[in-house]
Coordinates of C-alpha atoms and ligand atoms in Angstrom, one line a residue:
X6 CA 112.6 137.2 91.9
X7 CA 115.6 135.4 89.9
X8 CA 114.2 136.2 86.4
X9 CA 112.8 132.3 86.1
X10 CA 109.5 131.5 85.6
X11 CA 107.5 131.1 88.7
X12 CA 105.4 127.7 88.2
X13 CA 102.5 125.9 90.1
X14 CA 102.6 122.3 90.8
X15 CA 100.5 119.8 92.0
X16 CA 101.9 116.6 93.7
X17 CA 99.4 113.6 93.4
X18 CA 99.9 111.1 96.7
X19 CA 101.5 111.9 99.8
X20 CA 102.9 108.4 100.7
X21 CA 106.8 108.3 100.7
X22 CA 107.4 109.3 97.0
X23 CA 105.1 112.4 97.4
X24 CA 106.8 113.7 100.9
X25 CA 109.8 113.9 98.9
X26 CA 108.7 115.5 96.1
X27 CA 106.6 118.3 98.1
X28 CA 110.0 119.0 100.1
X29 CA 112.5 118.6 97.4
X30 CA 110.0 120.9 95.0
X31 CA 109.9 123.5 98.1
X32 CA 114.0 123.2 98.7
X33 CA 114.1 124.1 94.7
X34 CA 112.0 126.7 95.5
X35 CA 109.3 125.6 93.8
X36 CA 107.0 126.7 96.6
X37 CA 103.8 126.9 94.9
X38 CA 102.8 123.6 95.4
X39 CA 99.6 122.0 96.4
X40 CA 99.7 118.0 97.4
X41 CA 96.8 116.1 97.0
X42 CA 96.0 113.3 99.0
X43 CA 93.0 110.5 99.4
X44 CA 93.6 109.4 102.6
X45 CA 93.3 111.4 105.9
X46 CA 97.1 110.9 106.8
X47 CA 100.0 111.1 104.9
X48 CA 102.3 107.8 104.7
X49 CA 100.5 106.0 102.0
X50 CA 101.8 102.1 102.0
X51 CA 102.6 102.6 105.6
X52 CA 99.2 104.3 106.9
X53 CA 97.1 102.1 104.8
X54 CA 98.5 98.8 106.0
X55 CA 98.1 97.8 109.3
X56 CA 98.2 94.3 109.8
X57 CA 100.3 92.3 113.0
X58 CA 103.6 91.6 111.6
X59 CA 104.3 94.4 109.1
X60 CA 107.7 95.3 109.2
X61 CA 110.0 96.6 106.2
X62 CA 111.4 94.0 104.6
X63 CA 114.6 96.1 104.1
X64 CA 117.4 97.4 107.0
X65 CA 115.6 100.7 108.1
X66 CA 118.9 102.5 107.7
X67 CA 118.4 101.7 104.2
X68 CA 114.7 102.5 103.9
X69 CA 115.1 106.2 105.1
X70 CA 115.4 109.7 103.2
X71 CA 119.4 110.2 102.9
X72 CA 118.5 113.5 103.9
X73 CA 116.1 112.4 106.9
X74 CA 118.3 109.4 108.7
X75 CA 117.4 108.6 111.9
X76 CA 119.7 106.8 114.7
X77 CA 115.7 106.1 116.3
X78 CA 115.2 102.9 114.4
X79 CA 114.1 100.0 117.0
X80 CA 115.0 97.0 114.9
X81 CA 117.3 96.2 111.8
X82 CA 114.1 95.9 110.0
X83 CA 111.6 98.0 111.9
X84 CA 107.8 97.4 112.3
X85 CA 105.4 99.2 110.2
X86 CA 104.2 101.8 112.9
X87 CA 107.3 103.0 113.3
X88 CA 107.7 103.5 109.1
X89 CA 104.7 105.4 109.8
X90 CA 105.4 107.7 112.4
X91 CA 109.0 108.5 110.8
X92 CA 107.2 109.5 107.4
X93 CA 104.9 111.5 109.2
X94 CA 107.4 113.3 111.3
X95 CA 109.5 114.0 107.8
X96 CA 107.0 115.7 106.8
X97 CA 105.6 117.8 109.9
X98 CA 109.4 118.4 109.7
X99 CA 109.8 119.8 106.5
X100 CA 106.3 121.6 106.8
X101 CA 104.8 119.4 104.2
X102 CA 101.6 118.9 105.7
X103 CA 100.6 122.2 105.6
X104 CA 100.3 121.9 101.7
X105 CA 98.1 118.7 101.8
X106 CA 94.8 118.8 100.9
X107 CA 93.5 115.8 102.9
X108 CA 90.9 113.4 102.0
X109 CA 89.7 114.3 98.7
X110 CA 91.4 112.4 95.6
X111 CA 92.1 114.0 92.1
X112 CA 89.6 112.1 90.1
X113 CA 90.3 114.1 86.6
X114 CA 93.7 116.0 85.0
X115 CA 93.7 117.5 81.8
X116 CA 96.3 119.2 80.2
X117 CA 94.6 122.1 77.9
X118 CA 96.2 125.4 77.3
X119 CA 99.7 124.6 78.1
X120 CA 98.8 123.9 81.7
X121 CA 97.1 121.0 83.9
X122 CA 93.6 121.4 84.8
X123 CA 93.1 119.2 87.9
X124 CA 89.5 117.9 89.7
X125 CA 88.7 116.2 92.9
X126 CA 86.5 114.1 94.1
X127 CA 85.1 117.1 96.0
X128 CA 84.1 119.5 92.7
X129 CA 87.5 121.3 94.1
X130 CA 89.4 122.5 90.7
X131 CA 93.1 123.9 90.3
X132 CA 95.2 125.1 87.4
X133 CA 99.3 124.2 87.1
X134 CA 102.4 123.9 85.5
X135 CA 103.9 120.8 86.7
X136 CA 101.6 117.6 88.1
X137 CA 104.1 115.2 90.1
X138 CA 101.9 111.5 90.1
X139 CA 103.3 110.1 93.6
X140 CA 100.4 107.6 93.4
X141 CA 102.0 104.4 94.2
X142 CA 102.5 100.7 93.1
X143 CA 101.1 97.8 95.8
X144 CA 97.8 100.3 96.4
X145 CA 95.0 99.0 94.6
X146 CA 93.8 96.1 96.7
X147 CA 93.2 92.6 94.4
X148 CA 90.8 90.7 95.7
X149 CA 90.6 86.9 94.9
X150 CA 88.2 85.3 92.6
X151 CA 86.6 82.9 94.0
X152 CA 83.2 81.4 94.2
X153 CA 81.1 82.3 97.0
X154 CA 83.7 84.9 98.4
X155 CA 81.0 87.2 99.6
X156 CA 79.0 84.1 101.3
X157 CA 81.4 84.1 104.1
X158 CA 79.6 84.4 107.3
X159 CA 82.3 85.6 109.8
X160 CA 84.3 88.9 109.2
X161 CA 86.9 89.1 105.8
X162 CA 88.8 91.6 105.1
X163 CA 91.6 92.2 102.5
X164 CA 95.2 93.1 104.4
X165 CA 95.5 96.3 103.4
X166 CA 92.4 97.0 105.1
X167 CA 92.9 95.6 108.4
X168 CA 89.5 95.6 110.8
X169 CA 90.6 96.6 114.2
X170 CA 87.3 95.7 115.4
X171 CA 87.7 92.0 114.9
X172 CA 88.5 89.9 117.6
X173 CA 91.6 87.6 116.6
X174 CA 92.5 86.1 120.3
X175 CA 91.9 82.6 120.0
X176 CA 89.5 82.9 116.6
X177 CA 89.9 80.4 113.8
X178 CA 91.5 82.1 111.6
X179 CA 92.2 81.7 107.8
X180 CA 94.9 83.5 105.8
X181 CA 94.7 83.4 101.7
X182 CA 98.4 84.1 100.1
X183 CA 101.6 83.4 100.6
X184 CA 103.1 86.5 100.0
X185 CA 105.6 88.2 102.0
X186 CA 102.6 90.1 104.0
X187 CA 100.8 86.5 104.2
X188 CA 104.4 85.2 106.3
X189 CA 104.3 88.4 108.6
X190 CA 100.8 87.9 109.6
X191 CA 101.6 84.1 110.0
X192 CA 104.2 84.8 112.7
X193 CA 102.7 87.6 114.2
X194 CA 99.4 85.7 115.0
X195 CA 100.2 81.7 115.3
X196 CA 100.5 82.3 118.9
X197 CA 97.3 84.9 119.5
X198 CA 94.5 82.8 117.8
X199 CA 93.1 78.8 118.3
X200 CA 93.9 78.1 114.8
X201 CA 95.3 79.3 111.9
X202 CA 95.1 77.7 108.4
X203 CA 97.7 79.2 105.5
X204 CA 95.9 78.6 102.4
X205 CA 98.9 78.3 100.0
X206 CA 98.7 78.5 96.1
X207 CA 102.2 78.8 95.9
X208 CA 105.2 78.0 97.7
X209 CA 107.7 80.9 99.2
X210 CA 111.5 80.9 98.9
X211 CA 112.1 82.0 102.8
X212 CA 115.3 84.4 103.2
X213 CA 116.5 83.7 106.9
X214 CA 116.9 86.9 108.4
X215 CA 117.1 87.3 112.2
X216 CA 116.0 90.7 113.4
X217 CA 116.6 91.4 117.2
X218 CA 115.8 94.7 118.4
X219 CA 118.7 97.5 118.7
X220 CA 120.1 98.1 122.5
X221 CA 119.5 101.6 123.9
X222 CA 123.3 101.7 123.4
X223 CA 123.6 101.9 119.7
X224 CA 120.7 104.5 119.5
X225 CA 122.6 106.6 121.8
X226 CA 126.0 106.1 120.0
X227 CA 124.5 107.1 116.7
X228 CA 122.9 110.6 118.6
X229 CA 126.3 110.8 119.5
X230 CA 127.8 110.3 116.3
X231 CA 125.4 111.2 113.6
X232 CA 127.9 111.0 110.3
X233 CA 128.2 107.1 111.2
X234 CA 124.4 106.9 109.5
X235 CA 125.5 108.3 106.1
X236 CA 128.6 105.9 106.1
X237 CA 126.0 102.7 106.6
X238 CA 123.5 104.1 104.4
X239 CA 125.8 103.8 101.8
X240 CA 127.4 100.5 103.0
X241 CA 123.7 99.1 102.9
X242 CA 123.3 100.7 99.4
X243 CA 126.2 98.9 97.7
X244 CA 125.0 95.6 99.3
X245 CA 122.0 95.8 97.6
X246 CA 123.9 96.8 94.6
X247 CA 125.4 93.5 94.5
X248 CA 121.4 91.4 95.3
X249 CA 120.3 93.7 92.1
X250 CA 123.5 92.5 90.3
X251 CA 122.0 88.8 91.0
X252 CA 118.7 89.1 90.4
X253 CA 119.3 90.8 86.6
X254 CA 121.4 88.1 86.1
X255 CA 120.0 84.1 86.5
X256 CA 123.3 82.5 86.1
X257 CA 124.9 84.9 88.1
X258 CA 127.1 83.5 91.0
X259 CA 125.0 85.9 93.6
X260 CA 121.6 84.0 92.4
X261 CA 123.0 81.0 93.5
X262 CA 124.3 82.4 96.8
X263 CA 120.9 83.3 97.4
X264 CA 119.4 80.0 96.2
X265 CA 121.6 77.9 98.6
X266 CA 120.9 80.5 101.4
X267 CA 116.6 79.5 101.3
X268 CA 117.6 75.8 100.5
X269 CA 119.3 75.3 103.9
X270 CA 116.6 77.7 105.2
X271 CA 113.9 75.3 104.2
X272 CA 116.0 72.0 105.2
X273 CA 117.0 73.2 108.5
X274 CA 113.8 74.4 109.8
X275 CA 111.4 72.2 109.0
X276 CA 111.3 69.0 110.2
X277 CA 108.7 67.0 109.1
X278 CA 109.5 65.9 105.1
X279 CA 106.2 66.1 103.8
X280 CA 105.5 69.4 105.1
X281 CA 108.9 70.3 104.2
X282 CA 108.1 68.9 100.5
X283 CA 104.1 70.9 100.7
X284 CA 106.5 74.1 101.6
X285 CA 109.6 73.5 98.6
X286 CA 108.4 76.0 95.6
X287 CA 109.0 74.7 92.2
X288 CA 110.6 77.4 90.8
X289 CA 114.2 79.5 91.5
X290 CA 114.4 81.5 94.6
X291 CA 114.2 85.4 93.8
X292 CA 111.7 84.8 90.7
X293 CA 109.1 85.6 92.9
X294 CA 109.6 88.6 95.2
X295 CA 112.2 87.1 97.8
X296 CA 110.0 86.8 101.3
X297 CA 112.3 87.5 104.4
X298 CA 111.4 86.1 107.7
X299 CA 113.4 85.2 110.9
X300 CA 110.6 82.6 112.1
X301 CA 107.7 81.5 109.6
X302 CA 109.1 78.2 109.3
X303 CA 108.8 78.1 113.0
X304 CA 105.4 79.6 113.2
X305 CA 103.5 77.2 110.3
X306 CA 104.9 73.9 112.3
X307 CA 103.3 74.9 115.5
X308 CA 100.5 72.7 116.6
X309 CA 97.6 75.3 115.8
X310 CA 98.8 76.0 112.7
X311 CA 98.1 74.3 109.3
X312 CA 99.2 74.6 105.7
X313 CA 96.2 73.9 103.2
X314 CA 97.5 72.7 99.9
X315 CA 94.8 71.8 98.1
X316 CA 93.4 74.1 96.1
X317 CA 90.2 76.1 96.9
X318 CA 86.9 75.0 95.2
X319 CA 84.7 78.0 97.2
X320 CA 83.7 79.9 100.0
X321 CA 81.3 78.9 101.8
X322 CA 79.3 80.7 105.1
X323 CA 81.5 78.3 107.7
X324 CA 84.7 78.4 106.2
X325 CA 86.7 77.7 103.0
X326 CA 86.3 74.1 100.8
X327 CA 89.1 72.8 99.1
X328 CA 88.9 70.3 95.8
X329 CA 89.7 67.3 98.2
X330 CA 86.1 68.2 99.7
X331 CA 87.4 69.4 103.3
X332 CA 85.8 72.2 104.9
X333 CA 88.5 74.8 106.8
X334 CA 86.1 75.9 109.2
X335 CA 86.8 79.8 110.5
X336 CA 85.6 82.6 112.2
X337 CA 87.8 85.3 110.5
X338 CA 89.5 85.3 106.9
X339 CA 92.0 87.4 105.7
X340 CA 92.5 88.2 102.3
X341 CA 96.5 88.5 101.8
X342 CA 96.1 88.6 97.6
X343 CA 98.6 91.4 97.0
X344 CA 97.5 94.5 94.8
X345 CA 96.5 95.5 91.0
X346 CA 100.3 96.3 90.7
X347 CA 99.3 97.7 87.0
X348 CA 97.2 100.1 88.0
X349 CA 99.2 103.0 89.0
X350 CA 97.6 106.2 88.8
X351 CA 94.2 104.8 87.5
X352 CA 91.0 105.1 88.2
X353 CA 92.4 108.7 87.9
X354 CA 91.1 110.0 84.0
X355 CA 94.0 111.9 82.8
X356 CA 94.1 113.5 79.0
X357 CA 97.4 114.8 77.4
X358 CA 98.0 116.7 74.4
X359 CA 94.6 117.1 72.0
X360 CA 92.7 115.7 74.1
X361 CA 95.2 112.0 74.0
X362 CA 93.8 109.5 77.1
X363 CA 96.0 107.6 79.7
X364 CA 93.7 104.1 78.9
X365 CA 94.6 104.8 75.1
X366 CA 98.1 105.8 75.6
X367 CA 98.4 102.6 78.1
X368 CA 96.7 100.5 75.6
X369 CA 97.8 97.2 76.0
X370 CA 99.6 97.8 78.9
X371 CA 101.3 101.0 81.0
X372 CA 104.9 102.6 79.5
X373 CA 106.7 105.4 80.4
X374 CA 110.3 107.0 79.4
X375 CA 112.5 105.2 82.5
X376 CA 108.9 104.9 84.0
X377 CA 109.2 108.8 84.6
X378 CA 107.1 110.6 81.2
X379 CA 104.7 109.5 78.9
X380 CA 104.4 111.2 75.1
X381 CA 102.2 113.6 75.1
X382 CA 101.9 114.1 78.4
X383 CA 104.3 117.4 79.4
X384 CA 105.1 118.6 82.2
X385 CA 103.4 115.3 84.2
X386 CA 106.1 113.1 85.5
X387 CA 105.9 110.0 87.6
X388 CA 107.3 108.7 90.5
X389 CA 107.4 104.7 91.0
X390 CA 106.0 104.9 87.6
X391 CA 105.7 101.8 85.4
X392 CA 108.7 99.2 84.5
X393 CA 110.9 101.0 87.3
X394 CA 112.9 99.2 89.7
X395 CA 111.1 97.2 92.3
X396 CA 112.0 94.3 93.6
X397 CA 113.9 93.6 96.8
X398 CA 115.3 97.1 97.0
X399 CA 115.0 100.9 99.0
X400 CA 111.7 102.2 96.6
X401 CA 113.3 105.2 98.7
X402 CA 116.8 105.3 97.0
X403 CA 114.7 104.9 93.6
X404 CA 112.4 108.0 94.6
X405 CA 115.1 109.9 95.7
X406 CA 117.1 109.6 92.1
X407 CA 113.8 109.8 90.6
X408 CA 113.0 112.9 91.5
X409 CA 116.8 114.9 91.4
X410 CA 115.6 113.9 87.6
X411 CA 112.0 115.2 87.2
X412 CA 113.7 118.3 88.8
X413 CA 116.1 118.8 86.3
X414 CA 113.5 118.3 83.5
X415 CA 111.3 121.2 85.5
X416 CA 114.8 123.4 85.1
X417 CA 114.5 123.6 82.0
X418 CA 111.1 124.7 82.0
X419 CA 111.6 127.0 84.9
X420 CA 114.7 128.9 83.0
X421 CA 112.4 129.5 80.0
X422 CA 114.0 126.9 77.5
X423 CA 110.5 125.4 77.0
X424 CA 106.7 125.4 77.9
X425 CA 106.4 121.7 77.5
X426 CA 108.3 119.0 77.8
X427 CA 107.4 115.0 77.7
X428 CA 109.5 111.9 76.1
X429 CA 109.8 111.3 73.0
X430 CA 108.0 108.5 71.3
X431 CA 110.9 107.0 69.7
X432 CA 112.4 107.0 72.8
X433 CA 110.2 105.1 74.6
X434 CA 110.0 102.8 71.4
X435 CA 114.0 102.2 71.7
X436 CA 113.5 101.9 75.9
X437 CA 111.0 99.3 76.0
X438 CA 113.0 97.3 73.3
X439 CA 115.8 97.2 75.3
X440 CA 114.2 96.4 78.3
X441 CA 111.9 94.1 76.8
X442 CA 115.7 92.3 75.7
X443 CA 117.2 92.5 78.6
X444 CA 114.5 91.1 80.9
X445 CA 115.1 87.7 79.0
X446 CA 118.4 87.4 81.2
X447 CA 116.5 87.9 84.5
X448 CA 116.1 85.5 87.6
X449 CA 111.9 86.2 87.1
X450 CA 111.7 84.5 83.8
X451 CA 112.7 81.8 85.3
X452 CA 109.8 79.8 85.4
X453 CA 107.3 81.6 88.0
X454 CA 104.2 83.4 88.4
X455 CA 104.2 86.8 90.0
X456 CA 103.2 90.1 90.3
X457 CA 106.4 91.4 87.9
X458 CA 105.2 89.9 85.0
X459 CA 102.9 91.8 82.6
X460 CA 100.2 90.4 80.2
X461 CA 103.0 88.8 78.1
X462 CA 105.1 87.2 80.7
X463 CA 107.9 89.6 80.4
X464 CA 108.9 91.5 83.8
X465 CA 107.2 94.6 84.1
X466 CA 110.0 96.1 85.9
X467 CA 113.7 98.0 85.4
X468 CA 115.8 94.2 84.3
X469 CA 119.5 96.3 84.5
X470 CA 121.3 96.7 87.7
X471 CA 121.0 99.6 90.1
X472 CA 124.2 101.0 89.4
X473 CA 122.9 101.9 85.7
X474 CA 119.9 103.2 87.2
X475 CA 121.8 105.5 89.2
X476 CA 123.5 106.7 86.2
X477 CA 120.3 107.1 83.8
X478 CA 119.0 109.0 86.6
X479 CA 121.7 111.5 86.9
X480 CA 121.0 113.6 84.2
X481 CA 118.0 114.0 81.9
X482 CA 119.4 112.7 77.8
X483 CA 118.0 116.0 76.0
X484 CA 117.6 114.0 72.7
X485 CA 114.8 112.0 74.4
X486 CA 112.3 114.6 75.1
X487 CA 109.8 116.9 72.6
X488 CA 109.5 120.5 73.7
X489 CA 107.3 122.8 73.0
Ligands
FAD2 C1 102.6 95.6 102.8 C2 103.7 96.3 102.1 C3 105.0 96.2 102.5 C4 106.0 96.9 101.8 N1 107.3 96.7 102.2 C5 108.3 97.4 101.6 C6 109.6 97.2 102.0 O1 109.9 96.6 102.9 N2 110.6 97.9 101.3 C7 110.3 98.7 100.2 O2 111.2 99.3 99.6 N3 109.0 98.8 99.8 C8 108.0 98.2 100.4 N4 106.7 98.3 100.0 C9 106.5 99.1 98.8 C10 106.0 100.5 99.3 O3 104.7 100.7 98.7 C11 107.0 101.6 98.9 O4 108.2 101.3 99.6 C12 106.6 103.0 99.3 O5 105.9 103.1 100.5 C13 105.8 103.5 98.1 O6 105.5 104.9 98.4 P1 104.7 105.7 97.3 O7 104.6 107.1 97.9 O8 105.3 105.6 96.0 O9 103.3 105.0 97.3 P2 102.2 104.8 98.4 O10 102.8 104.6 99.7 O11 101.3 103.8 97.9 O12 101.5 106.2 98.4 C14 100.6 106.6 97.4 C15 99.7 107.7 98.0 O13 99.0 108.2 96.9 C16 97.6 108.4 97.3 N5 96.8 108.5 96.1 C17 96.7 107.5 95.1 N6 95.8 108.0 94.2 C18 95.4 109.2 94.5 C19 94.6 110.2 93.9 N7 93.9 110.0 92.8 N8 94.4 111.4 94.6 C20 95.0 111.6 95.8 N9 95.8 110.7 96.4 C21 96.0 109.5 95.8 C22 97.4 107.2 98.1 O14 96.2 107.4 99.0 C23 98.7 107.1 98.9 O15 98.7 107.8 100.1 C24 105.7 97.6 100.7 C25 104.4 97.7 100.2 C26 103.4 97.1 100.9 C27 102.0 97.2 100.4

């Protein structure tokens, strides 16, 4: 016993964000800790998806715990599986899955009595201190609207929810999106099915990246010598210092780096100029979330592959009809339409102080305190909260800051300085201002749709570079939080 008060927390999600918090709340010795998850696995993102192609979109050595590196990684940019097995070994590793209570999602968390009363799906109740909401961003799964989506008569499925039952090998097959999952699928089954039709909305920017898999050799050198993985950790870390340097910045000479690197992508790799043209977005490489691919180019010229343009009028039982009155016809379609990105911790019902809901206190749209604390919500902290940084970065290196914050904030709590603690309002008044200001300057206001951008337009995401995040994560400002 070390005189501080002893305090129960729950951790909502065990996907990447919520392994880390279990383990760094255990290392803190916050031991008393239950972690609630849907799901029968832990892994979130990377148990859930399960489509041919998926790979992170970042170097591995980069998308790994700094505390957990690995010199196991198969590829630059390793497949999904792997992302899977690696979080699950973390945390059989650091005995987190011991505290998970699998399969059974908090529906309900009310904070009454200076504590947070939690319920699951189940009837299963529990009383603590500190709730951790590791829920995740891309979870919820959107699902297009479009006429006569439910007449199809083959097998659909969204990507997210991939039907290993269904037989791809030569099947017509019919992708909607063009997102970065959409181009991994592409590549990953032009070559197994008879015919594959891309039905694009809108065009990509395509990053080149080539990503051959490691030699033996380098796996053995880094067993060998294990402090080389910290040194190119960081070296990866301050590249993508330098990509979040561009992107805050349209005019920026990095954006135009990038820019030039997809032109010559798109005018070197595809031959034919109309496709070429169907395939040339009409709007600033990065404003969309940058898609990175070694071969789709290659793969949506092959013979059995086609890109639909024209928009889609409906579904119908044999396939999909666009306006120009074609009908796609397919055996299989796959629903690539990205995810409610807004939704967060919903459909969870959460209520705050005197009795203060989530759905009022996210009325028009979600806010937190540097996307970590909401007012009137103590003691409940987020992780990959709203208006954080996303983008083409390691949502790892943002957890990981993330949290060394939240834990500070329970310090305080812990040595007895408070009972409650939650941003202030005024503070999240003078964040979102700022933000709000600064997103004006950004590479996704540039004339684009996408996922970033809330109900007003503006980017619904952290528009300064990574090097300020670092330092707004580094130590809690006192004058920004109510305590109680
Ligand atoms: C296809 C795809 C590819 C991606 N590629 C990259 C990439 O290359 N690089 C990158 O940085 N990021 C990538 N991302 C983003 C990715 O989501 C994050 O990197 C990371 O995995 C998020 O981890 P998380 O723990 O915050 O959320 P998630 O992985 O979504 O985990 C959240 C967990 O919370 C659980 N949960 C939610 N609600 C409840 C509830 N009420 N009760 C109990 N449990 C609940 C869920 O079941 C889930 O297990 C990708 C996302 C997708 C969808």
């Amino acid at each position: 016993m070390d005189g501080r008060r002893p305090l129960r927390c729950a951790v909502i999600g065990a996907g990447m964000a919520g392994i880390l918090s279990a383990i760094k709340l255990t290392e803190a010795g916050l031991a008393d800790l239950t972690v609630y998850e849907k799901n029968d696995q832990v892994g979130g993102t990377w148990s859930e998806n399960t489509y041919p192609g998926l790979s992170c979109d970042l170097p591995s050595d980069l998308y790994s715990y700094s505390f957990a590196l690995t010199p196991e990684w198969s590829h630059p940019f390793s497949p999904g599986p792997e992302i899977r097995a690696y979080f699950e070994r973390v945390a059989r590793e650091h005995d987190v899955l011991s505290r998970v209570r699998f399969g059974d999602p908090v529906t309900q968390c009310r904070f009454a009595d200076g504590r947070w009363h939690l319920t699951a799906a189940s009837g299963h109740r529990d009383e603590v201190d500190v709730v951790i909401a590791a829920t995740g961003v891309l979870h919820h799964p959107r699902y297009p609207e479009i006429v006569g989506l439910d007449t199809f008569e083959g097998p659909m499925f969204h990507s997210s929810r991939w039907d290993h039952g269904v037989r791809l090998d030569d099947a017509r097959v019919g992708i909607i999106g063009t997102g970065s999952t959409a181009v991994q699928m592409v590549s990953a089954l032009v070559d197994r099915v008879a015919s594959l039709s891309l039905f694009q909305r809108t065009a990509q920017w395509i990053m080149p990246q080539e990503n051959p898999a490691y030699p033996e050799e380098r796996r053995e050198e880094l067993r060998t010598h294990p402090e080389r993985l910290s040194k190119m950790r960081q070296e990866l870390s301050d590249l993508f210092d330098h990509f979040s340097n561009a992107v805050v910045d349209a005019d920026s000479a990095g954006i135009k780096m990038i820019e030039q690197a997809c032109v010559a992508n798109l005018e070197e790799s595809v031959r034919d100029p109309e496709l070429r043209e169907r395939l040339r977005p009409a709007y600033r490489a990065a404003c969309k979330r940058l898609v990175i691919s070694p071969d789709f180019y290659a793969a949506i010229q092959r013979p059995n592959a086609e890109l639909v343009t024209e928009a889609i009028e409906r579904i119908e039982p044999g396939g999909v009809r666009t306006v120009d009155g074609s009908l796609h016809e397919l055996d299989v379609l796959i629903l690539a339409t990205g995810f409610k990105a807004d939704a967060f911790m919903r459909p969870m019902e959460i209520a705050g102080r005197n009795g203060a809901t989530l759905e009022q206190a996210w009325n028009p749209r979600p806010e937190a305190y540097l996307s970590i604390s909401i007012p009137d919500f103590p003691n409940f902290f987020m992780v990959n909260g709203p208006n954080g940084p996303v983008g083409n970065f390691s949502l790892i290196e943002v957890a990981e800051l993330q949290v060394h914050y939240i834990l500070q904030l329970i310090e305080r709590l812990r040595g007895g300085e408070c009972t409650e603690i939650s941003a202030r309002r005024d503070a999240l008044a003078d964040f979102e201002r700022a933000r709000e200001q600064a997103a004006r300057n950004t590479i996704w206001v540039t004339g684009c749709r996408s996922w970033y951008l809330d109900d007003r337009g503006i980017p619904a995401v952290w528009p300064w570079s990574f090097v300020r995040f670092r330092q707004e994560m580094a130590a809690p400002d006192p004058r920004a939080f109510e305590y109680a």
